[in-house]
Coordinates of C-alpha atoms (C1' of nucleotides) in Angstrom, one line a residue:
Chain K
X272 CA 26.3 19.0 -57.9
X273 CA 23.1 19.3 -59.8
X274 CA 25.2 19.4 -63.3
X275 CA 26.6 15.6 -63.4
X276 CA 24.9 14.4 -66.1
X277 CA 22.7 15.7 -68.6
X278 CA 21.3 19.3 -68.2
X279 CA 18.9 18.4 -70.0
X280 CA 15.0 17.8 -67.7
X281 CA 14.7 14.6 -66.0
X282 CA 12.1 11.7 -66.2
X283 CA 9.2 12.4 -63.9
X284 CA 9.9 9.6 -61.2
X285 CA 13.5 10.7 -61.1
X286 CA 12.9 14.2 -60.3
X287 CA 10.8 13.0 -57.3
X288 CA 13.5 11.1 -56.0
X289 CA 15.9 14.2 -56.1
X290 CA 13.6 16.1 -54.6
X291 CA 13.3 13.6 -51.5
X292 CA 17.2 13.4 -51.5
X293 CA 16.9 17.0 -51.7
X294 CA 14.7 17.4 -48.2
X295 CA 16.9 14.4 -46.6
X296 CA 20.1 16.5 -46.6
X297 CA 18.3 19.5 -45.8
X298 CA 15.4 20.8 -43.1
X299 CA 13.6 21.9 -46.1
X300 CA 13.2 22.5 -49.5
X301 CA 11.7 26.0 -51.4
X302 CA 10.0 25.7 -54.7
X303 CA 11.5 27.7 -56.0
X304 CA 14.8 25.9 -55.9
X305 CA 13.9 22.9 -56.4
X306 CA 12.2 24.6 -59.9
X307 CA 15.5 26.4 -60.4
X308 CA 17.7 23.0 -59.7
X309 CA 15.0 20.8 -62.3
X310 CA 14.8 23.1 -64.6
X311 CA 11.2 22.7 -64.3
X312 CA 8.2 25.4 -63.7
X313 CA 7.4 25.7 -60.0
X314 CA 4.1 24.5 -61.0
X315 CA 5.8 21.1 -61.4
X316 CA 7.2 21.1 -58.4
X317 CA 4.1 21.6 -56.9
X318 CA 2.9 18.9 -58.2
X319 CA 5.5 16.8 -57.2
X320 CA 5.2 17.4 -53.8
X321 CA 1.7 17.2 -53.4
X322 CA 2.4 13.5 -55.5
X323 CA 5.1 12.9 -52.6
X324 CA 3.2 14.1 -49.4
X325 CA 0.5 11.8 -50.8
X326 CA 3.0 8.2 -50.6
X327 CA 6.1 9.5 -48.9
X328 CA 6.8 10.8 -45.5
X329 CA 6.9 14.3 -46.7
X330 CA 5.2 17.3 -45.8
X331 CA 3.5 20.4 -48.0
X332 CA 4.4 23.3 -46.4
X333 CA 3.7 27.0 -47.7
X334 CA 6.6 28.1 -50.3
X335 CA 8.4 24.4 -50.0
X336 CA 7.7 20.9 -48.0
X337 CA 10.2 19.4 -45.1
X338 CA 10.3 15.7 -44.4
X339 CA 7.6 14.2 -42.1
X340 CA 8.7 14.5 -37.8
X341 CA 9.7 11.3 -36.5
X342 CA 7.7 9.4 -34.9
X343 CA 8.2 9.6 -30.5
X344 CA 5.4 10.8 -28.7
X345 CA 6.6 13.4 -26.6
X346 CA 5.0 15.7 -23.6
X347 CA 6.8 18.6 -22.8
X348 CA 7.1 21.0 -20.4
X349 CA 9.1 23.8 -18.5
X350 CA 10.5 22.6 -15.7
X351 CA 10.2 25.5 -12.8
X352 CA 13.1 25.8 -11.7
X353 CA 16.6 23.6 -12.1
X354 CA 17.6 25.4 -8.7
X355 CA 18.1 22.8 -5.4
X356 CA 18.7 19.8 -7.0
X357 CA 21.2 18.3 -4.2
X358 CA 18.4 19.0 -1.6
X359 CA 15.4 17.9 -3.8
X360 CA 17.5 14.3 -4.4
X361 CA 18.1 13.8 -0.8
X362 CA 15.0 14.6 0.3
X363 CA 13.8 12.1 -2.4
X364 CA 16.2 9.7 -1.1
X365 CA 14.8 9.9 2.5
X366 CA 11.7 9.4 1.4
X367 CA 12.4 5.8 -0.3
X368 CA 13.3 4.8 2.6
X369 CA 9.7 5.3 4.1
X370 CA 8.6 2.6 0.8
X371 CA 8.2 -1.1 0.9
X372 CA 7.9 -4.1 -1.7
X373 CA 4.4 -4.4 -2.1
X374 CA 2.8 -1.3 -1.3
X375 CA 0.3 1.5 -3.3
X376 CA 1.6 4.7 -3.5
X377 CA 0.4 8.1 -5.0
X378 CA 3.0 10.3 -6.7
X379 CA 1.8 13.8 -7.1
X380 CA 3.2 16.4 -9.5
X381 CA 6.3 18.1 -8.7
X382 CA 10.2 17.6 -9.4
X383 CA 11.1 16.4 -5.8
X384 CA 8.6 13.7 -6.3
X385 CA 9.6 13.0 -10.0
X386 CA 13.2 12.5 -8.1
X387 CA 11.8 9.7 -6.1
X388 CA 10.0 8.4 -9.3
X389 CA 13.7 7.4 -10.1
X390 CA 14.5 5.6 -7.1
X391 CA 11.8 3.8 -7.5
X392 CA 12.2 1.7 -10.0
X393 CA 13.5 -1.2 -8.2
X394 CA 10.7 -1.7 -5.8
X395 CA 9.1 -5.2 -5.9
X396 CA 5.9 -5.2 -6.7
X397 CA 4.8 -1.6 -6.4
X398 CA 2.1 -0.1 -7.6
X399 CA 2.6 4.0 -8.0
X400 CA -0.8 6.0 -8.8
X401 CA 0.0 9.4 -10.3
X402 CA -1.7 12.3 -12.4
X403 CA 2.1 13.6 -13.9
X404 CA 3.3 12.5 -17.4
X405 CA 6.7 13.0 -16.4
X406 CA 6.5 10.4 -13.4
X407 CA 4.6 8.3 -15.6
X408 CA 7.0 8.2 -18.1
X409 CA 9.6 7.3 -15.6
X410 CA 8.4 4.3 -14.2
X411 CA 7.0 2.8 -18.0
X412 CA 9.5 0.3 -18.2
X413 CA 10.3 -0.8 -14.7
X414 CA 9.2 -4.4 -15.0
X415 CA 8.7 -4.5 -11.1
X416 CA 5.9 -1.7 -10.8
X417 CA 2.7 -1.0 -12.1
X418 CA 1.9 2.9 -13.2
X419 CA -1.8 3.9 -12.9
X420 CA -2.0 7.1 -14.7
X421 CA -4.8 8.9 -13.2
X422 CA -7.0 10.2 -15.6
X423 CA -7.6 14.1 -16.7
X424 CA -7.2 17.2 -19.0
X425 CA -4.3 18.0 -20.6
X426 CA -2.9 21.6 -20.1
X427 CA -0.6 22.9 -23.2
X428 CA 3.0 22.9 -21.4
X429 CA 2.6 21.4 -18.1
X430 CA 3.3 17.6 -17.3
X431 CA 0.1 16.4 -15.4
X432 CA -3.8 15.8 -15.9
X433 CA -5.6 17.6 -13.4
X434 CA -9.3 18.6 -12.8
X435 CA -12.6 16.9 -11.2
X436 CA -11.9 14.2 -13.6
X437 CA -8.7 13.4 -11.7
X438 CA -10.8 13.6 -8.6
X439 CA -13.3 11.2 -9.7
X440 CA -10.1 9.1 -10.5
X441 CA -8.9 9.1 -7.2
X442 CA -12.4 7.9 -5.8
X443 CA -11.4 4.2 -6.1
X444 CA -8.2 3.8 -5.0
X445 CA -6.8 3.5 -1.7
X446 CA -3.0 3.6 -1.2
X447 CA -0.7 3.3 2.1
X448 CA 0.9 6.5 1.2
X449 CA 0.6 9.6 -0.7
X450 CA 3.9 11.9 -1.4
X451 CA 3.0 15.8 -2.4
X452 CA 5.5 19.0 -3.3
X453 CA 4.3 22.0 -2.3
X454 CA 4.4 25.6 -3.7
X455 CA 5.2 27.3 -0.7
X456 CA 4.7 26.5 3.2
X457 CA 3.9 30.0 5.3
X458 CA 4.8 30.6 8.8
X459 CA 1.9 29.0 10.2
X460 CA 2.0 26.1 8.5
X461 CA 0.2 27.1 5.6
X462 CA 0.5 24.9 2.0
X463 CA 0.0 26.7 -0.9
X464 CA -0.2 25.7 -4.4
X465 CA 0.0 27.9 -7.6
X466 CA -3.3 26.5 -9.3
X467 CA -6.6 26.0 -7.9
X468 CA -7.6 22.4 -9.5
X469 CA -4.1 21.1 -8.5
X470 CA -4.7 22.1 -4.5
X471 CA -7.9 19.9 -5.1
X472 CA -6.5 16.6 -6.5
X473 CA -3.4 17.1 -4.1
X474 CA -6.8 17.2 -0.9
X475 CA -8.0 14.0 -2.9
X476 CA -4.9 12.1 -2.4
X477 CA -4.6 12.6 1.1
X478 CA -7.8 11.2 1.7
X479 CA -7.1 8.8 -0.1
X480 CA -4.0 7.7 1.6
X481 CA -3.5 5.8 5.1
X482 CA -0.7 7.8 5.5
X483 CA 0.9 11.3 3.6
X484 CA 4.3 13.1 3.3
X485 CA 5.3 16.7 2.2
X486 CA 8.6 17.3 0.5
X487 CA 9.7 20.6 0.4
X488 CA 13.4 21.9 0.6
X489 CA 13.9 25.0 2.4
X490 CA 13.3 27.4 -0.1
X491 CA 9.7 26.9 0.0
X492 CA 9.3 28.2 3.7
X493 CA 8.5 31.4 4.9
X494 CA 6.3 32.2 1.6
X495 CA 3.3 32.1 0.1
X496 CA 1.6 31.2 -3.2
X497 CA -1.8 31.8 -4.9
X498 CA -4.1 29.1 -3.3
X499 CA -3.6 27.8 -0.1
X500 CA -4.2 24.1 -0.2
X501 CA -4.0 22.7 3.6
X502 CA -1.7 23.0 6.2
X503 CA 0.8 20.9 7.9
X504 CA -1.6 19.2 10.1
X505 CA -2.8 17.4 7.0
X506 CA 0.4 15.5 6.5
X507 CA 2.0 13.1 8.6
X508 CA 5.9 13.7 7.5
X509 CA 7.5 16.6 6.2
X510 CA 10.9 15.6 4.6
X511 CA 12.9 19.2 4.2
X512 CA 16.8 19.8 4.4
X513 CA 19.2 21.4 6.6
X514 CA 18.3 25.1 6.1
X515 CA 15.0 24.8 6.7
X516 CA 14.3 27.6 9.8
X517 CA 14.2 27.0 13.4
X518 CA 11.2 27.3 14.0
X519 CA 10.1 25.0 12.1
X520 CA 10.1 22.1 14.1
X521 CA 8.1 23.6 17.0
X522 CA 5.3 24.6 14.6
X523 CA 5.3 21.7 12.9
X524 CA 5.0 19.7 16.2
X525 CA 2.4 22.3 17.3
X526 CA 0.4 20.7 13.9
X527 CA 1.4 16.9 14.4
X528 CA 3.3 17.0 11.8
X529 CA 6.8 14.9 12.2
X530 CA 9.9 16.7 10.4
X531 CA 12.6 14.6 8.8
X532 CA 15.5 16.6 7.9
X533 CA 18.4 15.6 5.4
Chain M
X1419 CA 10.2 36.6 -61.8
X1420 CA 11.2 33.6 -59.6
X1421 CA 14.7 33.5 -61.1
X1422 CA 16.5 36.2 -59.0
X1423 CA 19.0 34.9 -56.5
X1424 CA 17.2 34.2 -53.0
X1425 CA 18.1 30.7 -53.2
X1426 CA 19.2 30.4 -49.5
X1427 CA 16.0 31.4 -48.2
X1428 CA 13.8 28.1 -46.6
X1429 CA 10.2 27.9 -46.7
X1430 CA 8.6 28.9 -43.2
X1431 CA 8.3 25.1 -41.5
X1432 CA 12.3 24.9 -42.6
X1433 CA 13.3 27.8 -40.3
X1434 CA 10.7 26.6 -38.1
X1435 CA 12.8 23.5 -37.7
X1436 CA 16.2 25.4 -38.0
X1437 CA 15.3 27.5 -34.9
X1438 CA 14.2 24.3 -32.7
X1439 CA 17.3 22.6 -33.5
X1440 CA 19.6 25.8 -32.7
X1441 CA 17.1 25.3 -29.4
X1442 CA 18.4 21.5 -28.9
X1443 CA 22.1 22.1 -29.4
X1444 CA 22.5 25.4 -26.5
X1445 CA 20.3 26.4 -23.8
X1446 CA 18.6 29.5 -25.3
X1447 CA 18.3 31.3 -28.5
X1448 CA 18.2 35.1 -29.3
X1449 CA 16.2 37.1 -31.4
X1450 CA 18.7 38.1 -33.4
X1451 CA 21.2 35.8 -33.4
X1452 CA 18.5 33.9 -35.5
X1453 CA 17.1 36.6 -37.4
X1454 CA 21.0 37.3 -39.0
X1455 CA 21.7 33.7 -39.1
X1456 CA 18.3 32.9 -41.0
X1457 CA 18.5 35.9 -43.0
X1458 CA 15.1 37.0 -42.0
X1459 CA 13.9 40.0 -40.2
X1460 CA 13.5 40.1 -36.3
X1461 CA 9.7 40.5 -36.7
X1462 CA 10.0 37.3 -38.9
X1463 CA 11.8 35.6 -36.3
X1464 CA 9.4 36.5 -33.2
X1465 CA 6.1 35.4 -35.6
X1466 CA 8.0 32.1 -35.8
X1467 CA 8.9 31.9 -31.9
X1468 CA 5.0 32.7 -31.1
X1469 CA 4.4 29.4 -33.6
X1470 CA 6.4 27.0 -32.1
X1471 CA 5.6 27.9 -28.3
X1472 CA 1.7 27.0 -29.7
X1473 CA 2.8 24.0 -31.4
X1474 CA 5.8 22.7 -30.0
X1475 CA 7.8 22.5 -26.7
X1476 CA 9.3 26.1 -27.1
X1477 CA 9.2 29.1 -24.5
X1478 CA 9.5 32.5 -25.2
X1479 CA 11.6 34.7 -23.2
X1480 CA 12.3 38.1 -23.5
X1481 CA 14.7 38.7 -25.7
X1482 CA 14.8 35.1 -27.5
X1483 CA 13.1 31.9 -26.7
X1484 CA 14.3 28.0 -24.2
X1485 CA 13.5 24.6 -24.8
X1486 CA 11.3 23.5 -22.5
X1487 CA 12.0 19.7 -20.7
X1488 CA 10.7 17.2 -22.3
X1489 CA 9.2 13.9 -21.1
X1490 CA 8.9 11.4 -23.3
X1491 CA 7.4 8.4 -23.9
X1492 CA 8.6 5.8 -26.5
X1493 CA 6.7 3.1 -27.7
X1494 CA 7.9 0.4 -30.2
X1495 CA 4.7 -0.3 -32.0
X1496 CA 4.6 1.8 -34.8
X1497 CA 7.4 0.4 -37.3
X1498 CA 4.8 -2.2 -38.2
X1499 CA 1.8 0.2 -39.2
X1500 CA 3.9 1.6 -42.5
X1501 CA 1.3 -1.1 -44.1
X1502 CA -1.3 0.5 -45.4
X1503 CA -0.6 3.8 -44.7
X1504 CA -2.4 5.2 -47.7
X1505 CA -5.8 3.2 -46.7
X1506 CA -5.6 4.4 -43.3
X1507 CA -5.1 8.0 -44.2
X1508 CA -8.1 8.5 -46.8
X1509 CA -9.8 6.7 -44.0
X1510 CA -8.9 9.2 -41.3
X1511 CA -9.8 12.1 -43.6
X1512 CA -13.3 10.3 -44.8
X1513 CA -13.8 10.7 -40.7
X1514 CA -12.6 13.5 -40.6
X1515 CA -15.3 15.1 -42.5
X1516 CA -17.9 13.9 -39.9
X1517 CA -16.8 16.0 -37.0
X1518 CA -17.5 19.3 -36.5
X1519 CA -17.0 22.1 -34.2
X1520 CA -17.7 22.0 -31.1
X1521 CA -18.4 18.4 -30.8
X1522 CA -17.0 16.3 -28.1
X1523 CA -15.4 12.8 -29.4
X1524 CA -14.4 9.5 -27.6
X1525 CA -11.1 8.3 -30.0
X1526 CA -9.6 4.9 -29.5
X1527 CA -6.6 3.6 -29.7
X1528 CA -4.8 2.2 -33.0
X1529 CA -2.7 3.5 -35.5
X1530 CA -6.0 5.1 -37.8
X1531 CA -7.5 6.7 -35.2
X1532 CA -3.8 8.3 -34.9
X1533 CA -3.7 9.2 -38.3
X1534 CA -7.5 11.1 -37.2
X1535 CA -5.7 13.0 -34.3
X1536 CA -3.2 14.5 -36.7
X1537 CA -5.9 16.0 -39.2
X1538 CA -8.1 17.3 -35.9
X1539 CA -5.5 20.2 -35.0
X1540 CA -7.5 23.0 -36.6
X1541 CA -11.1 22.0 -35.3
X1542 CA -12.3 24.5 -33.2
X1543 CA -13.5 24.4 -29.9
X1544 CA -13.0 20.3 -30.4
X1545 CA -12.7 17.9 -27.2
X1546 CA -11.1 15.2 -27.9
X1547 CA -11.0 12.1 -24.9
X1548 CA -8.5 9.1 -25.4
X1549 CA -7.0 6.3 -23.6
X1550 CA -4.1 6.6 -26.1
X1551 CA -1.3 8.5 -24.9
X1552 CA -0.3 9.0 -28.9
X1553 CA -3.3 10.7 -29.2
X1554 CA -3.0 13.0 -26.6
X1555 CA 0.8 13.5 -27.5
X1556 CA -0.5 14.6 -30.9
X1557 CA -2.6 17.3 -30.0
X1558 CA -1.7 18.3 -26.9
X1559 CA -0.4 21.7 -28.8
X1560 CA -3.2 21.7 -30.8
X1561 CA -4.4 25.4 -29.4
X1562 CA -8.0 24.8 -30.2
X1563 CA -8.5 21.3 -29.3
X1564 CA -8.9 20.3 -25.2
X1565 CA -7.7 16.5 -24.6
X1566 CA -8.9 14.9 -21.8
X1567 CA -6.7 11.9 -21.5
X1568 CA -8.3 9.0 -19.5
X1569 CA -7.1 7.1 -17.1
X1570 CA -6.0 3.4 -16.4
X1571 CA -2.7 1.2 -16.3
X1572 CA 0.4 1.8 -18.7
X1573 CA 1.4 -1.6 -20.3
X1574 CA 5.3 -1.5 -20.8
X1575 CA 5.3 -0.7 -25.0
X1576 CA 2.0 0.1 -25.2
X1577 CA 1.0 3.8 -25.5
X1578 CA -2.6 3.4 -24.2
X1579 CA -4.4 3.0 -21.2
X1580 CA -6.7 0.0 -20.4
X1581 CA -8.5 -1.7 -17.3
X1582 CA -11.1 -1.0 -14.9
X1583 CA -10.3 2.3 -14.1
X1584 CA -10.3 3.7 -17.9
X1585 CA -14.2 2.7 -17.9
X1586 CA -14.5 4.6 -14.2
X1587 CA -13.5 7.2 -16.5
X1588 CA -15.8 7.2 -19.7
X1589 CA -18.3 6.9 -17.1
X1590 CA -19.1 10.2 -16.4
X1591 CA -18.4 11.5 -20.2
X1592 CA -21.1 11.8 -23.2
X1593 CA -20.0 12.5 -26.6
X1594 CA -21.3 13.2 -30.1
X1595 CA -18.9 10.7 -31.6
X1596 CA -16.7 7.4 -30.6
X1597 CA -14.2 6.2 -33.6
X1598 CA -12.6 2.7 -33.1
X1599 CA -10.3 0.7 -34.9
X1600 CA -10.3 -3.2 -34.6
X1601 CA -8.2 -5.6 -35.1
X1602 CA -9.9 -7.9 -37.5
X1603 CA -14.2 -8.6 -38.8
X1604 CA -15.3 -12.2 -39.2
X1605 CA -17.5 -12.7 -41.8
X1606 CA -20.0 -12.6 -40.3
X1607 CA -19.6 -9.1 -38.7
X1608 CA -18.3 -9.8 -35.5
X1609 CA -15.7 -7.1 -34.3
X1610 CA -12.5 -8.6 -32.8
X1611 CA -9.9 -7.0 -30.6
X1612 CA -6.9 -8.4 -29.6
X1613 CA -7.1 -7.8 -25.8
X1614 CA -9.9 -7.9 -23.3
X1615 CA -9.5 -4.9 -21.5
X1616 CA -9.1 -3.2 -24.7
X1617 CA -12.7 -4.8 -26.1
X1618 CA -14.7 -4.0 -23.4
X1619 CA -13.2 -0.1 -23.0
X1620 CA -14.3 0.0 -26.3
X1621 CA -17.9 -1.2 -25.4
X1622 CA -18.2 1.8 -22.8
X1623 CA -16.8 4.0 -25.3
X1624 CA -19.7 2.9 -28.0
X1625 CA -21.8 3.3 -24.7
X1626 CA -20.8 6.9 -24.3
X1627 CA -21.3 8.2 -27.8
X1628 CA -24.3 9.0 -29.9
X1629 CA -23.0 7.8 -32.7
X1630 CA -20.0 5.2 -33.4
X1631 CA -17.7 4.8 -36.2
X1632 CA -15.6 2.0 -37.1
X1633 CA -12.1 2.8 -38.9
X1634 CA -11.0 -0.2 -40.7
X1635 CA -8.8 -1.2 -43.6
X1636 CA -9.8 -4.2 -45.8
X1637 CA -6.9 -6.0 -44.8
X1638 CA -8.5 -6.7 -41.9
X1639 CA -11.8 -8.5 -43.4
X1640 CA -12.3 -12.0 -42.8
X1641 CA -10.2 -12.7 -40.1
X1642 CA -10.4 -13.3 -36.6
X1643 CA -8.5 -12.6 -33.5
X1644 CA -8.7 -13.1 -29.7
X1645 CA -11.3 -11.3 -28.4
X1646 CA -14.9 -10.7 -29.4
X1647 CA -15.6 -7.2 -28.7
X1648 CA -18.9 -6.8 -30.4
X1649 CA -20.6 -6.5 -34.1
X1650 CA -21.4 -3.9 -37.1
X1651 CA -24.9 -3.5 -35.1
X1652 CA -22.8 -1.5 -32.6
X1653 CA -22.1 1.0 -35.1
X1654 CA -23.4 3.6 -37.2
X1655 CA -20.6 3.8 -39.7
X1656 CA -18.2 1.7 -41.4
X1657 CA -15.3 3.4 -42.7
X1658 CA -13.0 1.5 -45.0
X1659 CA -10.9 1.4 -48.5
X1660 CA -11.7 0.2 -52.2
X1661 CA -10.3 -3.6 -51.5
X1662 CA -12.9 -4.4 -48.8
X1663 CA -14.8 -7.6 -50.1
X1664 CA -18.2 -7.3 -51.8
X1665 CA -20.1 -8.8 -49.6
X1666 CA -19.6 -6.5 -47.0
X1667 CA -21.9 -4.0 -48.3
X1668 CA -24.5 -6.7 -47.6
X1669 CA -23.6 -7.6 -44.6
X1670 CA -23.5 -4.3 -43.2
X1671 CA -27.0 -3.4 -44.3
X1672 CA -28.6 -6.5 -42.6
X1673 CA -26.6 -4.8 -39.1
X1674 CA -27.9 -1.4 -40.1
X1675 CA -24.3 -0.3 -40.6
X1676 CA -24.0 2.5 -43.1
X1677 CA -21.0 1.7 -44.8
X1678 CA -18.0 4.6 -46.8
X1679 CA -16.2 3.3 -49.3
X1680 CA -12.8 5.8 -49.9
Chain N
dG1118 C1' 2.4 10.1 -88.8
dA1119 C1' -2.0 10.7 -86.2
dC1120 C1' -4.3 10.6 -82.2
dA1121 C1' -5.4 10.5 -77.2
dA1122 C1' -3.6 10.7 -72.7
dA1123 C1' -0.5 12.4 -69.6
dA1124 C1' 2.7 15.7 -68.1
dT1125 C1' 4.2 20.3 -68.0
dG1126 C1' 4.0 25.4 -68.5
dT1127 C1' 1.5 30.0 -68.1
dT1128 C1' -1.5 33.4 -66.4
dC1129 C1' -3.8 35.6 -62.7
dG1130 C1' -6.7 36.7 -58.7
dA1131 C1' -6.6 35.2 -53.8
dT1132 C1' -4.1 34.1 -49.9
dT1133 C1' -0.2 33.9 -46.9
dT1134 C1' 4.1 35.5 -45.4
dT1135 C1' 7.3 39.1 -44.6
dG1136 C1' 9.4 43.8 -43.7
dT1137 C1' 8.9 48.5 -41.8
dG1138 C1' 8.3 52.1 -38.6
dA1139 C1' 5.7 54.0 -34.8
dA1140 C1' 3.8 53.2 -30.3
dT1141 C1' 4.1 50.4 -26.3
dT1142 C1' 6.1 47.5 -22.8
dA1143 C1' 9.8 45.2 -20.3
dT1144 C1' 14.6 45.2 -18.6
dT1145 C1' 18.7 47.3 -17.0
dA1146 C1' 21.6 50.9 -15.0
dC1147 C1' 21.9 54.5 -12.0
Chain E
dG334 C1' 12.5 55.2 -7.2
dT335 C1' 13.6 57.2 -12.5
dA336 C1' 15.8 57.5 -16.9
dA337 C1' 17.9 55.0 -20.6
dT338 C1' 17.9 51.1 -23.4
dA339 C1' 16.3 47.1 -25.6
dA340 C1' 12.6 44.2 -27.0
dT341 C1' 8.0 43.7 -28.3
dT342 C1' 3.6 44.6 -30.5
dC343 C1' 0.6 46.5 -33.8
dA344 C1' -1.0 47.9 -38.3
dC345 C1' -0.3 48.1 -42.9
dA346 C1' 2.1 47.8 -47.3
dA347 C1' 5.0 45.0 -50.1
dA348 C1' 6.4 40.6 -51.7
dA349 C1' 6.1 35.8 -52.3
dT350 C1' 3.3 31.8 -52.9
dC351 C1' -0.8 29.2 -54.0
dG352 C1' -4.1 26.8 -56.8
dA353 C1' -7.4 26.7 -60.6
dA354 C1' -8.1 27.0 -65.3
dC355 C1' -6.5 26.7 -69.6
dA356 C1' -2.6 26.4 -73.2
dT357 C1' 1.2 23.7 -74.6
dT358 C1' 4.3 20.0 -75.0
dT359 C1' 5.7 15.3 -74.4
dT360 C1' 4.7 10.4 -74.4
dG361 C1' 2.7 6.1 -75.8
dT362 C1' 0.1 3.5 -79.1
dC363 C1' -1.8 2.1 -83.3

DNA sequence: GACAAAATGTTCGATTTTGTGAATTATTAC
DNA sequence: GTAATAATTCACAAAATCGAACATTTTGTC
């Protein structure tokens, strides 16, 4: 391949361009290869790719260079878990129901609530407040609803802002309804959240909204997590599924609390 | 002594790649799947798994490593900023050299301050606050760097935040340094944005910061755009390339505007 | 051909990356 | 629960790579 033609060295400019052919067919390119393939000294091909990195979308790397990422911004993160997905759409589903044209809505964290995100998208005139990346992302190109992103600090692998800037975010809204995941519920009607800043923005929103929702498919019942964020009396529909427990609904009428089940 | 075979093995950021795409195409990767199929050692192979869970969106399991979900935002805009790439990245490294460790800094949106974010990843103990969701997207793996993202309203293909609430925000921030781009300076130093919301985010930002720096390429001397967003007084610094026209040096001395020339 | 300028090659100490084996920790099987 | 097994981490030595300084070759110009 490298042998068509002469085997003789090649004009500067035309090495460089085999060298970025070179990286386009490839993930990456060694110098010492690329010295081997030029006939050149690797010192050469040093300087080549500090010459290319320098106008080209190429990139030095220790012992070669690789061709520059592509340009999509990108937030990441693990979802928790891929388990329920049947439940956590219907549940998501039953809460659309619960949204009309016009209203302001906060979207907390969560992948139940990133479901309804999706059914959104057709809602006239909507405006959906939320601290999650992932719900934000969603909703960026449905012409018929505003996002408000709520502001915050970004934690490495995990899709929302939280923290007392989100707080101070909240301050100056007011929405007709806020819809939260939770962590876990506990027998007495215990919430519970795994981080301590998120249980503190998720209080914020409530107060925030006229009126508030819980979804939580079954599984989350009977446990507990690390910080224990309200209870059931703070919301004014729970939205679970079918195999939520018994007792349940007594407790949950005990604590005001009306349970939709799907 | 570089002559022996070896010529199969990639530089570091190629295998780096390597293993993320093996990530895309199936669900997990093993330890030594990619260790024999890289021709590395396993120790070689778990160094590289530790990198990419730092810098990208890669988690490590026992035993191998899963690609975590990804949300991702796409935004149109950039296929016009390959002008002047060279200006605006001699520009983001001139500003570069200003920051220091520890420092908190205010950056704006625009395709320089961009090119800024990508050459912050190694400050240490750096806080970087942004209405640009590029800019947060760009370091939020950046393990010594904390990114408070602010908040406000997405604007379908627009990767930053604007309005009324991303000034709430600034509000209760104070930083060492604010860097703005702009979209064009009159002759007679006025700054000009294209947007209001954007123009007077940016005045809080200047607010906010001891010092300001303006990032701007001398294509955009002499012109004028929509919006009026201030002058050279507001800033400390004036960072731009070789073509700027003479009379800007001037000019920026009568608005006590220290002008670099890169 | 003679000269200067630019490009390329060489050498070498400093730095980064990699491999190895022992000690430690997690996972699995029982 | 415990033992057996696999994976991980740690520390250190070996290997590869880097870049600067200087030597050498090539190129362009008169």
């Amino acid at each position: 391949m490298t042998s068509l033609g002469s085997s003789d060295v090649l004009p500067a400019a035309a090495r460089l361009r085999k060298i970025r052919q070179a990286l386009q067919r490839t993930p990456g390119v060694s110098v010492g290869a690329m010295a081997r393939q030029l006939r050149v000294s690797e010192m050469t091909i040093r300087r080549d790719l500090e010459k290319l990195q320098q106008v080209a979308d190429v990139r030095r790397t220790h012992g070669g260079a690789v061709l520059a990422e592509r340009t999509v911004f990108e937030f990441s993160y693990l979802e928790r878990q891929r388990a329920r997905q049947t439940e956590k759409k219907a549940i998501a589903q039953a809460a659309r129901q619960m949204i009309g044209e016009g209203q302001r809505i906060i979207l907390d964290t969560g992948t139940t609530t990133l479901h309804l995100a999706r059914l959104l998208k057709d809602v006239r005139n909507l405006t959906v407040i939320t601290p999650s990346l992932a719900v934000a992302s969603e909703l960026q190109y449905a012409p018929e609803v505003s996002v408000v992103l709520l502001g915050g600090v970004i934690h490495r692998g995990s899709p929302d802002l939280t923290g007392p800037l989100t707080e101070h975010c909240l301050e100056v809204f007011s929405a007709d309804w806020a819809f939260q995941g939770a962590e876990a519920i506990g027998p007495d009607g215990s919430v519970y959240n795994t981080d301590l800043q998120l249980a503190q923005v998720d209080r914020k929103m409530r107060e925030k909204a006229e009126r508030t929702c819980l979804l939580a498919d079954s599984e989350k019942f009977g446990r507990t997590a690390l910080i224990r964020g309200g209870t059931l009396k703070d919301f004014d529909i729970l939205i679970t599924d079918k195999n939520a427990p018994r007792a349940l609904s007594a407790l949950a009428r005990k604590m005001s609390c009306r349970v939709m089940t799907v």
